[in-house]
Short mmCIF file of C-alpha atoms and ligand atoms in Angstrom, two decimals:
data_model
loop_
_atom_site.label_atom_id
_atom_site.label_comp_id
_atom_site.label_asym_id
_atom_site.label_seq_id
_atom_site.Cartn_x
_atom_site.Cartn_y
_atom_site.Cartn_z
CA MET V 1 103.10 65.73 46.33
CA THR V 2 103.05 67.06 42.78
CA ASN V 3 99.47 66.04 41.99
CA ARG V 4 98.00 66.92 45.35
CA ARG V 5 99.23 70.45 45.21
CA ASN V 6 98.87 71.21 41.51
CA PHE V 7 97.71 74.74 40.90
CA ILE V 8 96.99 75.58 44.51
CA LYS V 9 95.82 79.18 44.59
CA THR V 10 98.13 81.89 45.93
CA SER V 11 97.30 83.36 49.32
CA ALA V 12 97.22 87.15 49.35
CA GLY V 13 99.60 87.62 52.28
CA ILE V 14 101.20 90.87 53.26
CA VAL V 15 104.91 90.62 53.98
CA ALA V 16 105.99 92.78 56.88
CA ALA V 17 109.35 94.50 56.59
CA SER V 18 111.68 93.22 59.26
CA MET V 19 111.86 96.68 60.83
CA ALA V 20 108.15 96.87 61.60
CA MET V 21 107.12 96.70 65.27
CA PRO V 22 105.32 93.44 65.95
CA ALA V 23 101.97 93.18 67.70
CA PHE V 24 102.49 89.92 69.55
CA SER V 25 100.17 88.71 72.23
CA PHE V 26 100.93 86.21 74.94
CA ALA V 27 98.72 83.18 75.29
CA SER V 28 97.85 81.96 78.79
CA GLN V 29 99.95 79.00 79.87
CA PRO V 30 98.96 75.64 81.29
CA GLN V 31 100.93 74.76 84.45
CA VAL V 32 104.03 72.56 84.29
CA SER V 33 105.94 71.12 87.25
CA ALA V 34 108.72 73.27 88.72
CA ASN V 35 111.45 70.83 87.68
CA ASP V 36 110.51 71.08 84.03
CA ARG V 37 110.60 74.85 83.93
CA ILE V 38 112.92 76.58 81.49
CA ARG V 39 113.84 80.04 82.76
CA VAL V 40 114.58 82.64 80.16
CA GLY V 41 116.21 86.05 80.20
CA LEU V 42 115.74 88.43 77.28
CA ILE V 43 118.48 90.88 76.24
CA GLY V 44 117.16 93.57 73.87
CA CYS V 45 113.41 93.98 74.30
CA ARG V 46 112.13 96.47 71.72
CA ASN V 47 111.25 94.49 68.63
CA MET V 48 112.39 91.05 67.48
CA GLY V 49 113.69 89.92 70.86
CA TRP V 50 110.23 90.58 72.28
CA GLY V 51 108.64 88.64 69.45
CA ASP V 52 110.99 85.72 70.05
CA LEU V 53 110.13 85.74 73.74
CA ALA V 54 106.42 85.76 72.93
CA ASP V 55 106.85 82.71 70.69
CA MET V 56 108.99 80.93 73.26
CA LEU V 57 106.43 81.60 76.01
CA LEU V 58 103.81 79.75 73.97
CA ASN V 59 105.61 76.64 75.24
CA PRO V 60 104.08 75.94 78.67
CA GLU V 61 107.36 74.94 80.35
CA VAL V 62 108.97 78.32 79.61
CA GLU V 63 108.89 81.31 81.93
CA CYS V 64 110.58 84.67 81.58
CA VAL V 65 112.35 85.74 84.76
CA ALA V 66 114.44 88.69 83.57
CA LEU V 67 114.55 91.42 80.95
CA CYS V 68 117.51 93.60 80.00
CA ASP V 69 117.59 96.72 77.86
CA VAL V 70 119.70 99.87 77.75
CA ASP V 71 116.59 101.96 77.13
CA SER V 72 114.68 102.33 80.43
CA ASN V 73 111.54 103.39 78.60
CA ILE V 74 111.42 100.18 76.58
CA LEU V 75 112.40 98.11 79.61
CA ALA V 76 109.70 99.53 81.89
CA GLY V 77 107.01 99.08 79.22
CA ARG V 78 107.97 95.48 78.43
CA ALA V 79 108.26 94.56 82.14
CA ALA V 80 104.75 95.94 82.75
CA GLU V 81 103.36 94.00 79.77
CA LEU V 82 104.93 90.79 81.01
CA GLU V 83 103.63 91.28 84.54
CA LYS V 84 100.16 91.91 83.15
CA SER V 85 100.18 88.80 80.98
CA HIS V 86 101.95 86.45 83.40
CA GLY V 87 101.16 87.90 86.82
CA ARG V 88 104.75 88.22 88.00
CA PRO V 89 107.21 91.07 87.43
CA PRO V 90 110.51 90.04 85.82
CA GLN V 91 113.82 91.23 87.25
CA ILE V 92 115.07 94.09 85.09
CA PHE V 93 118.62 95.06 84.14
CA HIS V 94 120.47 97.67 82.08
CA ASP V 95 123.66 95.63 81.97
CA TYR V 96 123.32 92.15 80.46
CA ARG V 97 126.26 90.89 82.54
CA ARG V 98 124.14 91.22 85.70
CA LEU V 99 121.39 89.16 84.04
CA LEU V 100 123.93 86.46 83.14
CA GLU V 101 124.96 86.26 86.82
CA ILE V 102 121.52 84.89 87.76
CA LYS V 103 122.20 81.21 88.32
CA ASP V 104 118.73 79.87 87.62
CA ILE V 105 118.44 81.48 84.19
CA ASP V 106 118.82 78.57 81.76
CA VAL V 107 118.47 80.36 78.46
CA VAL V 108 118.99 83.82 77.03
CA ILE V 109 117.46 85.35 73.94
CA ILE V 110 119.69 87.94 72.26
CA GLY V 111 117.57 90.53 70.43
CA THR V 112 120.05 93.41 70.37
CA PRO V 113 121.52 95.12 67.28
CA ASP V 114 124.03 92.99 65.36
CA HIS V 115 127.19 94.70 66.69
CA TRP V 116 126.39 93.39 70.20
CA HIS V 117 125.61 89.76 69.37
CA CYS V 118 129.13 88.36 69.54
CA LEU V 119 130.05 89.69 73.00
CA GLN V 120 126.68 88.87 74.54
CA PHE V 121 126.65 85.43 72.93
CA THR V 122 130.15 84.43 74.03
CA ASP V 123 129.53 85.80 77.54
CA ALA V 124 126.23 83.88 77.74
CA CYS V 125 127.89 80.65 76.56
CA SER V 126 130.71 80.98 79.09
CA ALA V 127 128.09 81.64 81.81
CA GLY V 128 126.54 78.26 80.94
CA LYS V 129 123.37 79.54 79.29
CA ASP V 130 121.77 78.10 76.18
CA VAL V 131 121.23 80.82 73.59
CA TYR V 132 118.73 81.91 70.97
CA VAL V 133 120.59 84.55 68.99
CA GLU V 134 118.98 86.72 66.38
CA LYS V 135 120.27 86.87 62.83
CA PRO V 136 122.69 87.79 61.40
CA ILE V 137 124.59 86.08 64.17
CA ALA V 138 127.23 88.82 64.01
CA ASN V 139 128.34 91.92 62.21
CA SER V 140 131.61 90.46 60.90
CA ILE V 141 133.15 87.21 59.67
CA ALA V 142 135.67 87.04 62.56
CA GLU V 143 132.82 87.34 65.09
CA CYS V 144 130.89 84.53 63.35
CA GLU V 145 133.95 82.30 63.68
CA VAL V 146 134.52 83.05 67.35
CA MET V 147 130.84 82.46 68.19
CA THR V 148 130.88 79.08 66.48
CA ARG V 149 133.91 78.13 68.56
CA ALA V 150 132.27 79.39 71.79
CA ALA V 151 129.10 77.33 71.27
CA LYS V 152 131.25 74.21 70.90
CA ARG V 153 133.72 74.95 73.67
CA TYR V 154 130.99 75.60 76.24
CA ASN V 155 128.78 72.85 74.86
CA ARG V 156 125.67 75.02 74.58
CA ILE V 157 122.37 74.45 72.79
CA VAL V 158 122.08 77.28 70.30
CA SER V 159 119.44 78.29 67.80
CA VAL V 160 119.64 81.20 65.38
CA GLY V 161 116.67 83.41 64.47
CA GLN V 162 116.54 82.27 60.86
CA GLN V 163 113.01 80.97 61.31
CA GLN V 164 112.55 80.10 57.64
CA ARG V 165 114.45 76.91 58.56
CA SER V 166 111.25 75.88 60.37
CA GLY V 167 108.86 76.80 57.57
CA ASN V 168 106.80 73.93 56.15
CA HIS V 169 106.94 75.16 52.58
CA TRP V 170 110.72 75.78 52.78
CA HIS V 171 111.19 72.18 53.94
CA GLU V 172 109.05 70.98 51.06
CA MET V 173 111.03 73.14 48.65
CA VAL V 174 114.35 71.68 49.82
CA GLU V 175 112.93 68.17 49.56
CA TYR V 176 111.66 68.86 46.03
CA ILE V 177 115.07 70.16 44.95
CA ASN V 178 116.93 67.29 46.61
CA ARG V 179 114.73 64.82 44.71
CA GLY V 180 116.27 66.23 41.53
CA MET V 181 112.92 67.46 40.20
CA LEU V 182 114.41 70.63 38.72
CA GLY V 183 117.11 68.76 36.80
CA ARG V 184 120.53 70.33 36.92
CA ILE V 185 120.58 73.65 38.73
CA ALA V 186 123.21 75.95 37.31
CA ARG V 187 122.25 79.15 39.09
CA ALA V 188 120.16 80.56 41.89
CA ASP V 189 119.22 84.24 41.96
CA VAL V 190 118.26 85.84 45.26
CA TRP V 191 116.95 89.36 45.78
CA GLY V 192 115.62 91.65 48.51
CA ASN V 193 114.17 95.03 47.55
CA PHE V 194 112.84 97.03 50.48
CA ARG V 195 111.96 100.68 50.89
CA TYR V 196 113.43 100.90 54.38
CA GLY V 197 116.90 100.23 52.93
CA ALA V 198 117.10 103.85 51.77
CA LEU V 199 116.02 105.58 55.02
CA ASP V 200 115.62 109.39 54.81
CA LYS V 201 117.80 112.42 54.40
CA PRO V 202 120.21 112.73 57.38
CA PHE V 203 118.86 113.94 60.72
CA PRO V 204 120.99 116.22 62.92
CA ASP V 205 122.83 114.70 65.88
CA GLU V 206 121.23 115.38 69.26
CA LEU V 207 121.52 114.53 72.94
CA GLU V 208 120.51 110.98 73.80
CA PRO V 209 116.95 110.62 75.09
CA GLN V 210 116.43 110.48 78.84
CA GLY V 211 116.66 106.98 80.23
CA VAL V 212 118.92 105.68 77.44
CA ASP V 213 122.39 104.39 78.30
CA TYR V 214 123.81 105.32 74.90
CA ASP V 215 127.37 104.29 75.73
CA MET V 216 126.07 100.80 76.52
CA TRP V 217 124.03 100.82 73.29
CA LEU V 218 127.23 101.57 71.34
CA GLY V 219 129.20 99.00 73.34
CA PRO V 220 132.11 97.77 71.22
CA ALA V 221 131.28 100.19 68.36
CA PRO V 222 133.11 103.51 67.86
CA LEU V 223 132.02 106.52 69.90
CA ARG V 224 129.74 108.80 67.85
CA PRO V 225 127.24 111.48 68.82
CA PHE V 226 123.69 110.23 69.33
CA ASN V 227 121.50 110.32 66.22
CA LYS V 228 117.97 108.91 65.97
CA GLN V 229 118.71 107.43 62.56
CA ARG V 230 121.58 105.38 63.92
CA PHE V 231 119.47 104.09 66.82
CA HIS V 232 116.38 101.90 67.33
CA GLY V 233 115.47 100.00 64.19
CA SER V 234 117.42 101.98 61.61
CA TRP V 235 120.92 101.19 63.00
CA ARG V 236 120.95 98.46 60.29
CA MET V 237 122.05 100.95 57.63
CA PHE V 238 125.34 101.91 59.35
CA TRP V 239 128.40 99.71 59.02
CA SER V 240 129.39 99.80 62.70
CA TYR V 241 126.11 98.18 63.73
CA GLY V 242 124.74 96.29 60.71
CA GLY V 243 125.22 95.42 57.07
CA GLY V 244 122.15 96.93 55.38
CA LEU V 245 119.75 94.85 53.30
CA MET V 246 122.60 92.50 52.36
CA THR V 247 122.78 91.10 55.88
CA ASP V 248 119.27 91.98 57.14
CA TRP V 249 117.47 89.97 54.47
CA GLY V 250 120.46 88.31 52.83
CA VAL V 251 121.00 85.87 55.71
CA HIS V 252 117.39 84.63 55.58
CA LEU V 253 117.26 84.20 51.81
CA LEU V 254 120.81 83.07 50.99
CA ASP V 255 120.36 80.51 53.77
CA MET V 256 117.58 78.81 51.78
CA VAL V 257 119.84 78.37 48.75
CA LEU V 258 122.79 77.16 50.85
CA TRP V 259 120.46 74.65 52.51
CA ALA V 260 118.76 73.44 49.32
CA MET V 261 122.06 73.12 47.47
CA ASN V 262 123.81 71.38 50.41
CA ILE V 263 126.56 73.99 50.70
CA SER V 264 128.55 74.08 53.91
CA ARG V 265 131.63 75.99 52.75
CA MET V 266 132.53 79.47 51.66
CA PRO V 267 132.30 80.16 47.91
CA ARG V 268 135.31 79.77 45.63
CA ARG V 269 135.15 83.43 44.71
CA VAL V 270 132.84 86.37 45.21
CA THR V 271 132.58 89.67 43.45
CA ALA V 272 130.19 92.58 43.90
CA ILE V 273 129.28 96.10 42.91
CA GLY V 274 127.39 98.40 45.23
CA GLY V 275 126.85 102.02 46.06
CA LYS V 276 124.50 104.75 47.17
CA PHE V 277 123.33 105.17 43.60
CA ALA V 278 119.58 105.70 44.05
CA TYR V 279 119.55 107.99 47.09
CA PRO V 280 123.09 109.42 47.41
CA GLU V 281 121.87 112.22 49.68
CA ASN V 282 120.18 109.89 52.21
CA ALA V 283 121.53 108.88 55.61
CA PRO V 284 122.58 105.21 55.18
CA GLU V 285 126.21 104.22 54.97
CA THR V 286 125.22 100.81 53.58
CA PHE V 287 124.48 100.60 49.87
CA ASP V 288 121.02 101.15 48.44
CA THR V 289 121.97 99.29 45.26
CA GLN V 290 124.06 96.13 45.21
CA GLN V 291 124.77 93.11 43.02
CA VAL V 292 126.84 90.13 44.21
CA VAL V 293 128.00 87.01 42.36
CA TYR V 294 129.12 83.92 44.31
CA GLU V 295 130.99 81.22 42.43
CA LEU V 296 130.40 77.72 43.84
CA ASP V 297 131.85 74.44 42.54
CA ASP V 298 129.26 73.85 39.84
CA PHE V 299 126.80 76.71 39.97
CA ILE V 300 126.52 80.40 40.61
CA MET V 301 124.43 82.22 43.16
CA THR V 302 123.63 85.91 42.83
CA TRP V 303 122.25 88.43 45.32
CA SER V 304 120.81 91.79 44.43
CA HIS V 305 119.00 94.49 46.34
CA THR V 306 117.55 97.91 45.83
CA GLY V 307 116.76 99.97 48.89
CA GLY V 308 113.97 102.47 48.35
CA THR V 309 111.94 100.54 45.77
CA GLU V 310 109.82 97.45 46.26
CA THR V 311 109.36 95.61 42.99
CA GLY V 312 111.26 92.57 41.80
CA PRO V 313 111.42 89.57 39.47
CA TYR V 314 108.34 87.31 39.16
CA GLY V 315 106.26 90.04 40.81
CA ARG V 316 108.03 89.53 44.15
CA ASN V 317 109.99 92.28 45.90
CA TYR V 318 112.13 89.65 47.59
CA GLY V 319 112.72 85.98 46.98
CA MET V 320 114.77 83.53 45.01
CA ALA V 321 114.73 81.65 41.72
CA PHE V 322 116.46 78.31 41.24
CA LYS V 323 117.12 77.85 37.54
CA GLY V 324 117.02 74.14 36.71
CA THR V 325 117.17 72.42 33.33
CA ASN V 326 113.59 71.18 33.90
CA GLY V 327 112.14 74.40 35.25
CA THR V 328 112.50 77.40 37.51
CA LEU V 329 111.50 77.30 41.17
CA VAL V 330 110.54 80.72 42.54
CA ALA V 331 110.08 81.14 46.30
CA ASP V 332 109.37 83.64 49.03
CA ARG V 333 107.79 83.50 52.50
CA GLU V 334 104.30 83.10 51.08
CA ASN V 335 104.83 80.20 48.68
CA TRP V 336 106.99 78.55 46.07
CA GLU V 337 106.05 77.66 42.54
CA ILE V 338 107.40 75.77 39.58
CA ILE V 339 107.55 77.32 36.14
CA PRO V 340 108.24 74.37 33.81
CA GLU V 341 110.64 74.41 30.89
CA ARG V 342 108.94 73.33 27.66
CA SER V 343 110.42 70.83 25.22
CA GLY V 344 109.63 68.96 22.01
CA ALA V 345 107.21 69.82 19.21
CA ASP V 346 104.16 69.72 21.52
CA GLY V 347 105.83 72.05 24.00
CA ALA V 348 105.20 69.65 26.88
CA GLY V 349 106.48 70.75 30.26
CA LYS V 350 109.55 68.91 31.56
CA VAL V 351 108.06 69.09 35.03
CA GLU V 352 104.56 69.74 36.31
CA PRO V 353 103.56 73.24 37.38
CA LEU V 354 103.09 73.43 41.11
CA LYS V 355 102.42 75.96 43.83
CA VAL V 356 103.00 75.25 47.54
CA LEU V 357 101.85 77.67 50.23
CA SER V 358 103.33 78.55 53.60
CA ASP V 359 101.26 77.84 56.71
CA HIS V 360 102.96 80.83 58.39
CA LYS V 361 103.71 78.85 61.53
CA GLU V 362 107.48 78.89 61.16
CA ARG V 363 108.21 81.21 64.07
CA HIS V 364 106.26 79.22 66.60
CA ARG V 365 107.74 75.97 65.27
CA HIS V 366 111.26 77.43 65.35
CA LEU V 367 111.06 78.36 69.03
CA ALA V 368 109.28 75.10 69.91
CA ASP V 369 112.14 73.21 68.26
CA PHE V 370 114.63 75.19 70.37
CA VAL V 371 112.73 74.36 73.57
CA ALA V 372 112.63 70.67 72.63
CA CYS V 373 116.38 70.66 71.91
CA ILE V 374 117.11 72.32 75.25
CA LYS V 375 115.16 69.59 77.05
CA THR V 376 116.86 66.71 75.22
CA ARG V 377 120.29 68.44 75.02
CA ASN V 378 120.21 67.98 71.25
CA PRO V 379 122.62 70.43 69.60
CA LEU V 380 121.03 69.94 66.17
CA THR V 381 118.50 72.74 66.41
CA ALA V 382 116.53 73.82 63.35
CA CYS V 383 119.12 76.54 62.73
CA THR V 384 122.48 75.74 64.30
CA ILE V 385 125.26 78.22 64.90
CA GLU V 386 127.01 76.72 61.85
CA HIS V 387 123.98 77.42 59.64
CA GLY V 388 123.74 80.96 61.02
CA SER V 389 127.45 81.54 60.65
CA LEU V 390 127.61 80.35 57.05
CA SER V 391 124.81 82.53 55.75
CA ALA V 392 126.06 85.54 57.75
CA CYS V 393 129.55 85.02 56.31
CA TYR V 394 128.14 84.86 52.77
CA ALA V 395 126.29 88.12 53.39
CA HIS V 396 129.38 89.79 54.84
CA LEU V 397 131.44 88.56 51.87
CA GLY V 398 128.99 90.34 49.57
CA ASN V 399 129.38 93.57 51.51
CA ILE V 400 133.18 93.34 51.73
CA ALA V 401 133.47 92.64 47.98
CA ALA V 402 131.22 95.64 47.23
CA ARG V 403 133.03 97.94 49.69
CA THR V 404 136.48 97.03 48.35
CA GLN V 405 135.35 96.62 44.71
CA SER V 406 137.19 93.31 44.64
CA MET V 407 136.98 89.75 43.45
CA LEU V 408 137.57 87.93 46.76
CA VAL V 409 138.84 84.48 47.66
CA TYR V 410 138.50 83.65 51.38
CA ASP V 411 141.04 81.23 52.84
CA GLU V 412 139.05 79.37 55.51
CA ASN V 413 142.19 77.91 57.11
CA ALA V 414 144.16 81.14 57.30
CA HIS V 415 140.98 83.14 58.19
CA ARG V 416 141.85 85.88 55.70
CA PHE V 417 141.48 86.79 52.05
CA VAL V 418 144.04 85.81 49.44
CA ASN V 419 146.14 88.88 48.59
CA ASN V 420 143.72 91.54 49.69
CA PRO V 421 144.77 93.49 52.83
CA GLN V 422 142.03 96.07 52.23
CA ALA V 423 139.39 93.35 52.48
CA ASP V 424 141.20 91.72 55.43
CA ALA V 425 140.74 94.99 57.32
CA LEU V 426 136.94 94.46 57.15
CA LEU V 427 137.01 90.94 58.58
CA LYS V 428 137.09 91.95 62.22
CA PRO V 429 135.86 95.11 63.98
CA GLU V 430 138.13 96.94 66.35
CA TYR V 431 136.34 96.89 69.69
CA ARG V 432 136.18 100.14 71.61
CA SER V 433 137.79 99.97 75.04
CA PRO V 434 136.96 98.67 77.61
CA ARG V 435 135.28 95.96 75.47
CA GLN V 436 137.62 93.34 74.15
CA PHE V 437 137.21 90.97 71.25
CA PRO V 438 136.37 87.59 72.82
CA GLY V 439 139.36 85.30 73.06
CA VAL V 440 137.69 81.94 72.53
N1 LIG Z 1 114.42 86.86 62.54
C1 LIG Z 1 113.84 87.91 62.00
O1 LIG Z 1 112.99 87.81 61.12
C2 LIG Z 1 114.24 89.27 62.49
C3 LIG Z 1 113.38 90.37 62.27
C4 LIG Z 1 113.77 91.62 62.80
C5 LIG Z 1 114.98 91.73 63.47
N2 LIG Z 1 115.79 90.66 63.62
C6 LIG Z 1 117.09 90.78 64.32
O2 LIG Z 1 116.84 91.05 65.70
C7 LIG Z 1 117.89 91.88 66.22
C8 LIG Z 1 117.26 93.13 66.85
O3 LIG Z 1 116.61 93.85 65.83
P1 LIG Z 1 115.40 94.81 66.19
O4 LIG Z 1 114.71 95.14 64.95
O5 LIG Z 1 114.64 94.21 67.31
O6 LIG Z 1 116.22 96.08 66.74
P2 LIG Z 1 115.67 97.26 67.69
O7 LIG Z 1 116.63 98.38 67.53
O8 LIG Z 1 114.25 97.50 67.42
O9 LIG Z 1 115.75 96.64 69.15
C9 LIG Z 1 116.98 96.35 69.77
C10 LIG Z 1 116.80 96.50 71.27
O10 LIG Z 1 118.06 96.16 71.89
C11 LIG Z 1 118.34 97.13 72.88
N3 LIG Z 1 119.78 97.14 73.15
C12 LIG Z 1 120.77 97.69 72.43
N4 LIG Z 1 121.97 97.45 73.00
C13 LIG Z 1 121.71 96.72 74.11
C14 LIG Z 1 122.54 96.16 75.14
N5 LIG Z 1 123.86 96.30 75.13
N6 LIG Z 1 121.93 95.47 76.15
C15 LIG Z 1 120.58 95.33 76.19
N7 LIG Z 1 119.76 95.85 75.24
C16 LIG Z 1 120.32 96.53 74.22
C17 LIG Z 1 117.79 98.42 72.32
O11 LIG Z 1 117.61 99.41 73.29
C18 LIG Z 1 116.48 97.92 71.71
O12 LIG Z 1 115.45 97.89 72.69
C19 LIG Z 1 118.80 92.20 65.05
O13 LIG Z 1 119.89 91.34 65.05
C20 LIG Z 1 117.92 91.94 63.83
O14 LIG Z 1 118.65 91.60 62.67
C21 LIG Z 1 115.43 89.44 63.16
#
């Protein structure tokens, strides 16, 4: 592998922020016999859920029979698009529970904001559906734990929208690291610097737009007046619905380090500093500037982000660097490369320089893997609920440590922090009545 790929040239890709609206197109499908059909319902149609559906529909055995959204404008538009591309109108719903009542729906895709994932996921599992749930799997550690239990209890096939797990160059990176090529890895630094993390100055509250069931959008979250900044897309920067850049990008990127370093447990300790230091007057509640340190058994992992600016180490606004005794491996969604350590009088590299490019097919592969696992009833999808839960919990730990200005130790058996009631209070959201925290 080393020789073949030496000095491969970098592709000049443009990385889309995860808030950008995708321009997906549906390919026409070859026919498959009725018995082999996999019938899908999509909950949350505006952005990523729609993209996931588009990728899933590239598999000829998949058909979409129902769409659900609390925004009638989005719902009507997406239903019309689907009818145009596939010749049949889907059933449409405002309340996902009605969609889950349809017996011949096999699978649901959950593309709603993070604060809804846990309820919709546990309800879908108990209704006997397989589930593709977007990342982060939930907006709290307690929700991650209950979702993991639900997937097991109801014996569902689950895949999480951390599509990097299906990226060719990420697989090759993990393989390279597992072969010991980097020597001893003592630290991994991960960062995600995105402009959208700072949003704008606050907008005034207003009446909800016509056709939007705002109470259903809020769901288990506290009642608050409608505000465009806390709605479509930008809800991520408000604690009741999301965890800012730490969870939005943190889950994708921390996941790669946890995978490559074979970590399946919470860290020994975590500490963090964060605040609205760059844009104190802007709307987000989540922090525009944050630094987290995770202590593992024999190495440290760090996370840092700046919202509002888009530069970063090694000329990458987001990515990761594994620091090994033989060299540094730097990676993002475009490629990974090796920067060798030099040794001896001749300054020879301890490892060969190398650059490996992404083929950018990870999303299609990720959904194709899910479809294959559904057909064979194989629970080991490319990103299992355990993978999704672990990286979401790491991201939430970073936020809780920053919000409480603490050094945290999480007791995985007791499901709480050691001697930190203030941090315990952030483990589980209080659901607004009539929603109830799932009792799985
Ligand atoms: N895997 C990735 O790379 C990636 C990229 C972007 C977003 N995401 C994830 O996808 C999820 C959705 O993000 P987004 O950017 O699409 O958000 P969005 O705000 O653009 O879309 C969410 C949609 O869900 C709808 N919705 C809200 N509550 C609902 C409910 N109770 N029932 C039905 N519909 C409801 C909204 O009306 C909206 O149409 C998030 O968890 C996000 O983190 C993942």
